[in-house]
Amino acid sequence: VQLQASGGGLVQAGGSLRLSCAASGRTYSRYAMGWFRQAPGKEREFVAAISWSGDITSYADSVKGRFTISRDNAKNMVYLQMNSLKPEDTAVYYCAADPRPYDSSTYQRNSMYYWGKGTQVTVSS
């Protein structure tokens, strides 16, 4: 599976951005998908995940109520709508895919099978 994230940019605190991830390759629609981020000088961290059917979602506590993950299997796309952005959301955001059964505890340990290149999100104060 090949993954390409896009939609990052510079936004003021309180603003919104929508990240997109285009997937190609094998049986995308059967994969759980996730978003992760890595800020300068910090380890990569889990942000959100969604099951292949879209009926199960998981979020890091730091983004609950502000970020929403969704997917469109017909278009092989996954999205991350980010609202009420804060300077601490500044990071490179990565999308990832996993063909194994959905397991949020695994994702929260930053473990997914396939990874794409990231997109930079910068939130100014």
mmCIF file of N, CA and C in Angstrom:
data_model
loop_
_atom_site.group_PDB
_atom_site.id
_atom_site.type_symbol
_atom_site.label_atom_id
_atom_site.label_comp_id
_atom_site.label_asym_id
_atom_site.label_seq_id
_atom_site.Cartn_x
_atom_site.Cartn_y
_atom_site.Cartn_z
ATOM 1 N N VAL A 1 0.853 -1.190 0.000
ATOM 2 C CA VAL A 1 0.000 0.000 0.000
ATOM 3 C C VAL A 1 0.889 1.241 0.000
ATOM 4 N N GLN A 2 0.581 2.173 -0.886
ATOM 5 C CA GLN A 2 1.292 3.455 -0.919
ATOM 6 C C GLN A 2 0.365 4.537 -0.389
ATOM 7 N N LEU A 3 0.909 5.396 0.453
ATOM 8 C CA LEU A 3 0.118 6.418 1.114
ATOM 9 C C LEU A 3 0.735 7.786 0.878
ATOM 10 N N GLN A 4 -0.102 8.773 0.574
ATOM 11 C CA GLN A 4 0.380 10.121 0.349
ATOM 12 C C GLN A 4 -0.509 11.103 1.080
ATOM 13 N N ALA A 5 0.046 11.756 2.088
ATOM 14 C CA ALA A 5 -0.695 12.747 2.857
ATOM 15 C C ALA A 5 -0.550 14.122 2.228
ATOM 16 N N SER A 6 -1.585 14.933 2.365
ATOM 17 C CA SER A 6 -1.567 16.297 1.859
ATOM 18 C C SER A 6 -2.518 17.155 2.684
ATOM 19 N N GLY A 7 -2.457 18.467 2.451
ATOM 20 C CA GLY A 7 -3.388 19.370 3.104
ATOM 21 C C GLY A 7 -2.801 20.161 4.250
ATOM 22 N N GLY A 8 -1.549 19.913 4.580
ATOM 23 C CA GLY A 8 -0.931 20.671 5.658
ATOM 24 C C GLY A 8 -0.692 22.108 5.255
ATOM 25 N N GLY A 9 -0.308 22.904 6.240
ATOM 26 C CA GLY A 9 -0.037 24.303 5.966
ATOM 27 C C GLY A 9 0.116 25.088 7.236
ATOM 28 N N LEU A 10 0.073 26.406 7.083
ATOM 29 C CA LEU A 10 0.200 27.335 8.207
ATOM 30 C C LEU A 10 -1.176 27.903 8.521
ATOM 31 N N VAL A 11 -1.561 27.838 9.786
ATOM 32 C CA VAL A 11 -2.870 28.330 10.199
ATOM 33 C C VAL A 11 -2.732 28.985 11.571
ATOM 34 N N GLN A 12 -3.584 29.953 11.832
ATOM 35 C CA GLN A 12 -3.570 30.605 13.135
ATOM 36 C C GLN A 12 -4.290 29.741 14.170
ATOM 37 N N ALA A 13 -3.914 29.923 15.406
ATOM 38 C CA ALA A 13 -4.584 29.213 16.495
ATOM 39 C C ALA A 13 -6.087 29.471 16.433
ATOM 40 N N GLY A 14 -6.856 28.411 16.638
ATOM 41 C CA GLY A 14 -8.298 28.498 16.534
ATOM 42 C C GLY A 14 -8.838 28.166 15.158
ATOM 43 N N GLY A 15 -7.944 28.076 14.191
ATOM 44 C CA GLY A 15 -8.354 27.774 12.830
ATOM 45 C C GLY A 15 -8.523 26.294 12.569
ATOM 46 N N SER A 16 -8.779 25.986 11.314
ATOM 47 C CA SER A 16 -9.044 24.603 10.910
ATOM 48 C C SER A 16 -8.211 24.222 9.689
ATOM 49 N N LEU A 17 -7.944 22.937 9.593
ATOM 50 C CA LEU A 17 -7.316 22.355 8.416
ATOM 51 C C LEU A 17 -7.915 20.975 8.195
ATOM 52 N N ARG A 18 -7.907 20.549 6.947
ATOM 53 C CA ARG A 18 -8.346 19.191 6.625
ATOM 54 C C ARG A 18 -7.222 18.474 5.903
ATOM 55 N N LEU A 19 -6.709 17.446 6.530
ATOM 56 C CA LEU A 19 -5.684 16.627 5.905
ATOM 57 C C LEU A 19 -6.331 15.500 5.107
ATOM 58 N N SER A 20 -5.685 15.154 4.018
ATOM 59 C CA SER A 20 -6.151 14.043 3.189
ATOM 60 C C SER A 20 -5.022 13.041 3.012
ATOM 61 N N CYS A 21 -5.399 11.788 2.851
ATOM 62 C CA CYS A 21 -4.419 10.745 2.591
ATOM 63 C C CYS A 21 -4.961 9.874 1.469
ATOM 64 N N ALA A 22 -4.220 9.835 0.374
ATOM 65 C CA ALA A 22 -4.592 9.007 -0.769
ATOM 66 C C ALA A 22 -3.859 7.679 -0.675
ATOM 67 N N ALA A 23 -4.613 6.601 -0.787
ATOM 68 C CA ALA A 23 -4.036 5.265 -0.696
ATOM 69 C C ALA A 23 -4.129 4.559 -2.032
ATOM 70 N N SER A 24 -3.131 3.794 -2.335
ATOM 71 C CA SER A 24 -3.151 2.980 -3.546
ATOM 72 C C SER A 24 -2.462 1.658 -3.243
ATOM 73 N N GLY A 25 -2.782 0.663 -4.057
ATOM 74 C CA GLY A 25 -2.187 -0.641 -3.832
ATOM 75 C C GLY A 25 -3.226 -1.682 -3.482
ATOM 76 N N ARG A 26 -2.864 -2.592 -2.635
ATOM 77 C CA ARG A 26 -3.686 -3.764 -2.389
ATOM 78 C C ARG A 26 -4.833 -3.530 -1.424
ATOM 79 N N THR A 27 -6.039 -3.852 -1.846
ATOM 80 C CA THR A 27 -7.215 -3.976 -0.992
ATOM 81 C C THR A 27 -7.284 -2.915 0.103
ATOM 82 N N TYR A 28 -7.179 -1.676 -0.280
ATOM 83 C CA TYR A 28 -7.157 -0.577 0.675
ATOM 84 C C TYR A 28 -8.340 -0.605 1.618
ATOM 85 N N SER A 29 -9.508 -0.922 1.082
ATOM 86 C CA SER A 29 -10.709 -0.765 1.894
ATOM 87 C C SER A 29 -10.750 -1.727 3.059
ATOM 88 N N ARG A 30 -9.905 -2.724 3.095
ATOM 89 C CA ARG A 30 -9.891 -3.664 4.212
ATOM 90 C C ARG A 30 -8.874 -3.281 5.271
ATOM 91 N N TYR A 31 -8.258 -2.129 5.135
ATOM 92 C CA TYR A 31 -7.227 -1.708 6.066
ATOM 93 C C TYR A 31 -7.784 -0.713 7.074
ATOM 94 N N ALA A 32 -7.401 -0.858 8.318
ATOM 95 C CA ALA A 32 -7.576 0.232 9.277
ATOM 96 C C ALA A 32 -6.602 1.348 8.886
ATOM 97 N N MET A 33 -7.015 2.574 9.123
ATOM 98 C CA MET A 33 -6.183 3.720 8.765
ATOM 99 C C MET A 33 -5.964 4.587 9.995
ATOM 100 N N GLY A 34 -4.834 5.248 10.014
ATOM 101 C CA GLY A 34 -4.552 6.089 11.165
ATOM 102 C C GLY A 34 -3.778 7.335 10.793
ATOM 103 N N TRP A 35 -3.832 8.297 11.704
ATOM 104 C CA TRP A 35 -3.030 9.513 11.614
ATOM 105 C C TRP A 35 -2.135 9.571 12.832
ATOM 106 N N PHE A 36 -0.897 9.964 12.605
ATOM 107 C CA PHE A 36 0.088 10.136 13.655
ATOM 108 C C PHE A 36 0.786 11.465 13.422
ATOM 109 N N ARG A 37 1.490 11.951 14.429
ATOM 110 C CA ARG A 37 2.222 13.197 14.250
ATOM 111 C C ARG A 37 3.513 13.176 15.034
ATOM 112 N N GLN A 38 4.448 13.992 14.563
ATOM 113 C CA GLN A 38 5.728 14.113 15.244
ATOM 114 C C GLN A 38 6.141 15.567 15.244
ATOM 115 N N ALA A 39 6.254 16.110 16.444
ATOM 116 C CA ALA A 39 6.696 17.488 16.617
ATOM 117 C C ALA A 39 8.217 17.507 16.756
ATOM 118 N N PRO A 40 8.833 18.642 16.470
ATOM 119 C CA PRO A 40 10.287 18.741 16.577
ATOM 120 C C PRO A 40 10.784 18.360 17.963
ATOM 121 N N GLY A 41 11.760 17.472 18.019
ATOM 122 C CA GLY A 41 12.342 17.076 19.286
ATOM 123 C C GLY A 41 11.504 16.119 20.102
ATOM 124 N N LYS A 42 10.389 15.661 19.525
ATOM 125 C CA LYS A 42 9.504 14.748 20.257
ATOM 126 C C LYS A 42 9.336 13.448 19.476
ATOM 127 N N GLU A 43 8.869 12.442 20.190
ATOM 128 C CA GLU A 43 8.595 11.175 19.536
ATOM 129 C C GLU A 43 7.277 11.253 18.769
ATOM 130 N N ARG A 44 7.160 10.387 17.792
ATOM 131 C CA ARG A 44 5.912 10.304 17.044
ATOM 132 C C ARG A 44 4.798 9.830 17.978
ATOM 133 N N GLU A 45 3.601 10.385 17.794
ATOM 134 C CA GLU A 45 2.485 10.018 18.655
ATOM 135 C C GLU A 45 1.232 9.745 17.845
ATOM 136 N N PHE A 46 0.401 8.900 18.390
ATOM 137 C CA PHE A 46 -0.872 8.553 17.790
ATOM 138 C C PHE A 46 -1.827 9.745 17.857
ATOM 139 N N VAL A 47 -2.593 9.941 16.793
ATOM 140 C CA VAL A 47 -3.594 11.001 16.760
ATOM 141 C C VAL A 47 -5.007 10.408 16.656
ATOM 142 N N ALA A 48 -5.240 9.593 15.631
ATOM 143 C CA ALA A 48 -6.577 9.034 15.410
ATOM 144 C C ALA A 48 -6.487 7.809 14.517
ATOM 145 N N ALA A 49 -7.494 6.945 14.627
ATOM 146 C CA ALA A 49 -7.564 5.773 13.768
ATOM 147 C C ALA A 49 -9.015 5.469 13.442
ATOM 148 N N ILE A 50 -9.217 4.750 12.328
ATOM 149 C CA ILE A 50 -10.558 4.387 11.893
ATOM 150 C C ILE A 50 -10.514 2.981 11.308
ATOM 151 N N SER A 51 -11.541 2.201 11.609
ATOM 152 C CA SER A 51 -11.602 0.842 11.087
ATOM 153 C C SER A 51 -11.906 0.851 9.598
ATOM 154 N N TRP A 52 -11.741 -0.300 8.945
ATOM 155 C CA TRP A 52 -11.929 -0.342 7.500
ATOM 156 C C TRP A 52 -13.358 -0.012 7.119
ATOM 157 N N SER A 53 -14.335 -0.355 7.960
ATOM 158 C CA SER A 53 -15.731 -0.046 7.658
ATOM 159 C C SER A 53 -16.126 1.359 8.089
ATOM 160 N N GLY A 54 -15.290 1.993 8.885
ATOM 161 C CA GLY A 54 -15.591 3.339 9.363
ATOM 162 C C GLY A 54 -16.443 3.391 10.608
ATOM 163 N N ASP A 55 -16.822 2.237 11.154
ATOM 164 C CA ASP A 55 -17.730 2.252 12.298
ATOM 165 C C ASP A 55 -17.015 2.332 13.637
ATOM 166 N N ILE A 56 -15.701 2.228 13.627
ATOM 167 C CA ILE A 56 -14.923 2.343 14.863
ATOM 168 C C ILE A 56 -13.865 3.419 14.668
ATOM 169 N N THR A 57 -13.817 4.359 15.606
ATOM 170 C CA THR A 57 -12.789 5.388 15.586
ATOM 171 C C THR A 57 -12.155 5.499 16.964
ATOM 172 N N SER A 58 -10.915 5.943 16.973
ATOM 173 C CA SER A 58 -10.171 6.139 18.218
ATOM 174 C C SER A 58 -9.407 7.446 18.106
ATOM 175 N N TYR A 59 -9.266 8.129 19.231
ATOM 176 C CA TYR A 59 -8.578 9.420 19.241
ATOM 177 C C TYR A 59 -7.658 9.514 20.449
ATOM 178 N N ALA A 60 -6.568 10.247 20.258
ATOM 179 C CA ALA A 60 -5.754 10.624 21.405
ATOM 180 C C ALA A 60 -6.542 11.620 22.249
ATOM 181 N N ASP A 61 -6.317 11.577 23.548
ATOM 182 C CA ASP A 61 -7.053 12.488 24.439
ATOM 183 C C ASP A 61 -6.819 13.945 24.059
ATOM 184 N N SER A 62 -5.634 14.249 23.568
ATOM 185 C CA SER A 62 -5.274 15.634 23.267
ATOM 186 C C SER A 62 -6.059 16.214 22.093
ATOM 187 N N VAL A 63 -6.687 15.363 21.285
ATOM 188 C CA VAL A 63 -7.407 15.875 20.106
ATOM 189 C C VAL A 63 -8.901 15.563 20.148
ATOM 190 N N LYS A 64 -9.349 14.814 21.131
ATOM 191 C CA LYS A 64 -10.774 14.465 21.225
ATOM 192 C C LYS A 64 -11.631 15.712 21.260
ATOM 193 N N GLY A 65 -12.696 15.694 20.457
ATOM 194 C CA GLY A 65 -13.604 16.819 20.404
ATOM 195 C C GLY A 65 -13.172 17.913 19.439
ATOM 196 N N ARG A 66 -11.925 17.833 18.948
ATOM 197 C CA ARG A 66 -11.428 18.845 18.001
ATOM 198 C C ARG A 66 -11.131 18.248 16.626
ATOM 199 N N PHE A 67 -10.666 17.007 16.603
ATOM 200 C CA PHE A 67 -10.296 16.342 15.345
ATOM 201 C C PHE A 67 -11.307 15.253 15.028
ATOM 202 N N THR A 68 -11.533 15.048 13.739
ATOM 203 C CA THR A 68 -12.421 13.969 13.286
ATOM 204 C C THR A 68 -11.770 13.224 12.139
ATOM 205 N N ILE A 69 -11.670 11.909 12.268
ATOM 206 C CA ILE A 69 -11.142 11.073 11.204
ATOM 207 C C ILE A 69 -12.306 10.469 10.434
ATOM 208 N N SER A 70 -12.153 10.379 9.126
ATOM 209 C CA SER A 70 -13.179 9.775 8.285
ATOM 210 C C SER A 70 -12.508 9.140 7.072
ATOM 211 N N ARG A 71 -13.273 8.360 6.337
ATOM 212 C CA ARG A 71 -12.709 7.722 5.158
ATOM 213 C C ARG A 71 -13.773 7.580 4.085
ATOM 214 N N ASP A 72 -13.314 7.510 2.843
ATOM 215 C CA ASP A 72 -14.173 7.262 1.698
ATOM 216 C C ASP A 72 -13.538 6.121 0.926
ATOM 217 N N ASN A 73 -14.031 4.927 1.153
ATOM 218 C CA ASN A 73 -13.402 3.755 0.542
ATOM 219 C C ASN A 73 -13.554 3.744 -0.975
ATOM 220 N N ALA A 74 -14.615 4.358 -1.473
ATOM 221 C CA ALA A 74 -14.808 4.405 -2.924
ATOM 222 C C ALA A 74 -13.716 5.229 -3.598
ATOM 223 N N LYS A 75 -13.179 6.199 -2.854
ATOM 224 C CA LYS A 75 -12.138 7.068 -3.405
ATOM 225 C C LYS A 75 -10.751 6.717 -2.878
ATOM 226 N N ASN A 76 -10.670 5.686 -2.031
ATOM 227 C CA ASN A 76 -9.393 5.303 -1.417
ATOM 228 C C ASN A 76 -8.757 6.472 -0.668
ATOM 229 N N MET A 77 -9.583 7.168 0.102
ATOM 230 C CA MET A 77 -9.116 8.349 0.821
ATOM 231 C C MET A 77 -9.447 8.241 2.303
ATOM 232 N N VAL A 78 -8.593 8.818 3.119
ATOM 233 C CA VAL A 78 -8.882 9.012 4.532
ATOM 234 C C VAL A 78 -8.586 10.468 4.863
ATOM 235 N N TYR A 79 -9.356 11.023 5.784
ATOM 236 C CA TYR A 79 -9.280 12.453 6.077
ATOM 237 C C TYR A 79 -9.097 12.674 7.574
ATOM 238 N N LEU A 80 -8.529 13.821 7.899
ATOM 239 C CA LEU A 80 -8.462 14.272 9.288
ATOM 240 C C LEU A 80 -8.887 15.733 9.313
ATOM 241 N N GLN A 81 -10.094 15.965 9.798
ATOM 242 C CA GLN A 81 -10.583 17.329 9.975
ATOM 243 C C GLN A 81 -10.102 17.828 11.319
ATOM 244 N N MET A 82 -9.351 18.919 11.300
ATOM 245 C CA MET A 82 -8.757 19.461 12.521
ATOM 246 C C MET A 82 -9.341 20.843 12.774
ATOM 247 N N ASN A 83 -10.058 20.977 13.864
ATOM 248 C CA ASN A 83 -10.669 22.247 14.250
ATOM 249 C C ASN A 83 -10.064 22.746 15.552
ATOM 250 N N SER A 84 -10.279 24.018 15.833
ATOM 251 C CA SER A 84 -9.777 24.618 17.080
ATOM 252 C C SER A 84 -8.306 24.296 17.286
ATOM 253 N N LEU A 85 -7.537 24.508 16.254
ATOM 254 C CA LEU A 85 -6.122 24.145 16.312
ATOM 255 C C LEU A 85 -5.367 24.986 17.330
ATOM 256 N N LYS A 86 -4.371 24.340 17.933
ATOM 257 C CA LYS A 86 -3.547 24.973 18.958
ATOM 258 C C LYS A 86 -2.087 24.932 18.510
ATOM 259 N N PRO A 87 -1.265 25.834 19.025
ATOM 260 C CA PRO A 87 0.163 25.781 18.655
ATOM 261 C C PRO A 87 0.802 24.420 18.943
ATOM 262 N N GLU A 88 0.328 23.751 19.973
ATOM 263 C CA GLU A 88 0.903 22.436 20.305
ATOM 264 C C GLU A 88 0.499 21.343 19.318
ATOM 265 N N ASP A 89 -0.373 21.651 18.374
ATOM 266 C CA ASP A 89 -0.699 20.706 17.304
ATOM 267 C C ASP A 89 0.321 20.766 16.173
ATOM 268 N N THR A 90 1.241 21.718 16.250
ATOM 269 C CA THR A 90 2.268 21.834 15.220
ATOM 270 C C THR A 90 3.117 20.571 15.161
ATOM 271 N N ALA A 91 3.202 19.979 13.978
ATOM 272 C CA ALA A 91 3.926 18.720 13.805
ATOM 273 C C ALA A 91 3.880 18.321 12.338
ATOM 274 N N VAL A 92 4.662 17.316 12.018
ATOM 275 C CA VAL A 92 4.498 16.626 10.743
ATOM 276 C C VAL A 92 3.482 15.510 10.970
ATOM 277 N N TYR A 93 2.466 15.489 10.133
ATOM 278 C CA TYR A 93 1.396 14.507 10.271
ATOM 279 C C TYR A 93 1.568 13.415 9.226
ATOM 280 N N TYR A 94 1.448 12.171 9.684
ATOM 281 C CA TYR A 94 1.618 11.012 8.827
ATOM 282 C C TYR A 94 0.337 10.184 8.805
ATOM 283 N N CYS A 95 0.012 9.636 7.642
ATOM 284 C CA CYS A 95 -1.052 8.639 7.611
ATOM 285 C C CYS A 95 -0.431 7.256 7.518
ATOM 286 N N ALA A 96 -1.168 6.282 8.003
ATOM 287 C CA ALA A 96 -0.671 4.918 8.060
ATOM 288 C C ALA A 96 -1.823 3.952 7.848
ATOM 289 N N ALA A 97 -1.487 2.728 7.471
ATOM 290 C CA ALA A 97 -2.497 1.710 7.194
ATOM 291 C C ALA A 97 -2.092 0.394 7.826
ATOM 292 N N ASP A 98 -3.114 -0.397 8.212
ATOM 293 C CA ASP A 98 -2.826 -1.672 8.855
ATOM 294 C C ASP A 98 -3.862 -2.707 8.436
ATOM 295 N N PRO A 99 -3.412 -3.848 7.888
ATOM 296 C CA PRO A 99 -4.351 -4.870 7.429
ATOM 297 C C PRO A 99 -4.852 -5.798 8.538
ATOM 298 N N ARG A 100 -4.279 -5.694 9.720
ATOM 299 C CA ARG A 100 -4.642 -6.587 10.823
ATOM 300 C C ARG A 100 -5.950 -6.141 11.458
ATOM 301 N N PRO A 101 -6.589 -7.002 12.242
ATOM 302 C CA PRO A 101 -7.827 -6.597 12.925
ATOM 303 C C PRO A 101 -7.621 -5.334 13.749
ATOM 304 N N TYR A 102 -8.640 -4.489 13.792
ATOM 305 C CA TYR A 102 -8.553 -3.187 14.460
ATOM 306 C C TYR A 102 -8.150 -3.358 15.920
ATOM 307 N N ASP A 103 -7.151 -2.596 16.344
ATOM 308 C CA ASP A 103 -6.656 -2.695 17.713
ATOM 309 C C ASP A 103 -6.107 -1.343 18.117
ATOM 310 N N SER A 104 -6.931 -0.556 18.794
ATOM 311 C CA SER A 104 -6.516 0.807 19.135
ATOM 312 C C SER A 104 -5.319 0.821 20.070
ATOM 313 N N SER A 105 -5.168 -0.186 20.911
ATOM 314 C CA SER A 105 -4.022 -0.206 21.826
ATOM 315 C C SER A 105 -2.719 -0.346 21.051
ATOM 316 N N THR A 106 -2.762 -1.057 19.963
ATOM 317 C CA THR A 106 -1.577 -1.171 19.098
ATOM 318 C C THR A 106 -1.248 0.170 18.461
ATOM 319 N N TYR A 107 -2.269 0.845 17.964
ATOM 320 C CA TYR A 107 -2.043 2.133 17.294
ATOM 321 C C TYR A 107 -1.503 3.164 18.274
ATOM 322 N N GLN A 108 -1.969 3.106 19.513
ATOM 323 C CA GLN A 108 -1.492 4.060 20.509
ATOM 324 C C GLN A 108 -0.037 3.803 20.896
ATOM 325 N N ARG A 109 0.497 2.671 20.479
ATOM 326 C CA ARG A 109 1.929 2.406 20.621
ATOM 327 C C ARG A 109 2.664 2.720 19.326
ATOM 328 N N ASN A 110 1.987 3.483 18.449
ATOM 329 C CA ASN A 110 2.582 3.933 17.180
ATOM 330 C C ASN A 110 2.926 2.770 16.257
ATOM 331 N N SER A 111 2.133 1.735 16.302
ATOM 332 C CA SER A 111 2.401 0.569 15.476
ATOM 333 C C SER A 111 1.338 0.415 14.408
ATOM 334 N N MET A 112 1.726 0.660 13.165
ATOM 335 C CA MET A 112 0.891 0.341 12.004
ATOM 336 C C MET A 112 1.808 -0.215 10.932
ATOM 337 N N TYR A 113 1.205 -0.876 9.951
ATOM 338 C CA TYR A 113 2.009 -1.689 9.029
ATOM 339 C C TYR A 113 2.656 -0.874 7.919
ATOM 340 N N TYR A 114 1.889 0.039 7.332
ATOM 341 C CA TYR A 114 2.387 0.845 6.220
ATOM 342 C C TYR A 114 2.340 2.318 6.605
ATOM 343 N N TRP A 115 3.349 3.048 6.153
ATOM 344 C CA TRP A 115 3.460 4.471 6.487
ATOM 345 C C TRP A 115 3.686 5.286 5.225
ATOM 346 N N GLY A 116 3.093 6.478 5.206
ATOM 347 C CA GLY A 116 3.334 7.398 4.117
ATOM 348 C C GLY A 116 4.247 8.520 4.563
ATOM 349 N N LYS A 117 4.597 9.367 3.625
ATOM 350 C CA LYS A 117 5.354 10.566 3.951
ATOM 351 C C LYS A 117 4.415 11.570 4.591
ATOM 352 N N GLY A 118 4.967 12.436 5.397
ATOM 353 C CA GLY A 118 4.145 13.334 6.168
ATOM 354 C C GLY A 118 3.838 14.648 5.476
ATOM 355 N N THR A 119 2.969 15.399 6.123
ATOM 356 C CA THR A 119 2.648 16.746 5.693
ATOM 357 C C THR A 119 2.757 17.661 6.909
ATOM 358 N N GLN A 120 3.373 18.828 6.709
ATOM 359 C CA GLN A 120 3.652 19.733 7.832
ATOM 360 C C GLN A 120 2.422 20.553 8.175
ATOM 361 N N VAL A 121 2.108 20.590 9.455
ATOM 362 C CA VAL A 121 1.068 21.471 9.983
ATOM 363 C C VAL A 121 1.727 22.410 10.990
ATOM 364 N N THR A 122 1.552 23.705 10.768
ATOM 365 C CA THR A 122 2.110 24.700 11.668
ATOM 366 C C THR A 122 0.988 25.606 12.140
ATOM 367 N N VAL A 123 0.839 25.699 13.451
ATOM 368 C CA VAL A 123 -0.200 26.528 14.047
ATOM 369 C C VAL A 123 0.478 27.679 14.777
ATOM 370 N N SER A 124 0.192 28.893 14.345
ATOM 371 C CA SER A 124 0.805 30.066 14.952
ATOM 372 C C SER A 124 -0.092 30.609 16.064
ATOM 373 N N SER A 125 0.543 31.171 17.068
ATOM 374 C CA SER A 125 -0.223 31.707 18.212
ATOM 375 C C SER A 125 -0.625 33.151 17.989
#
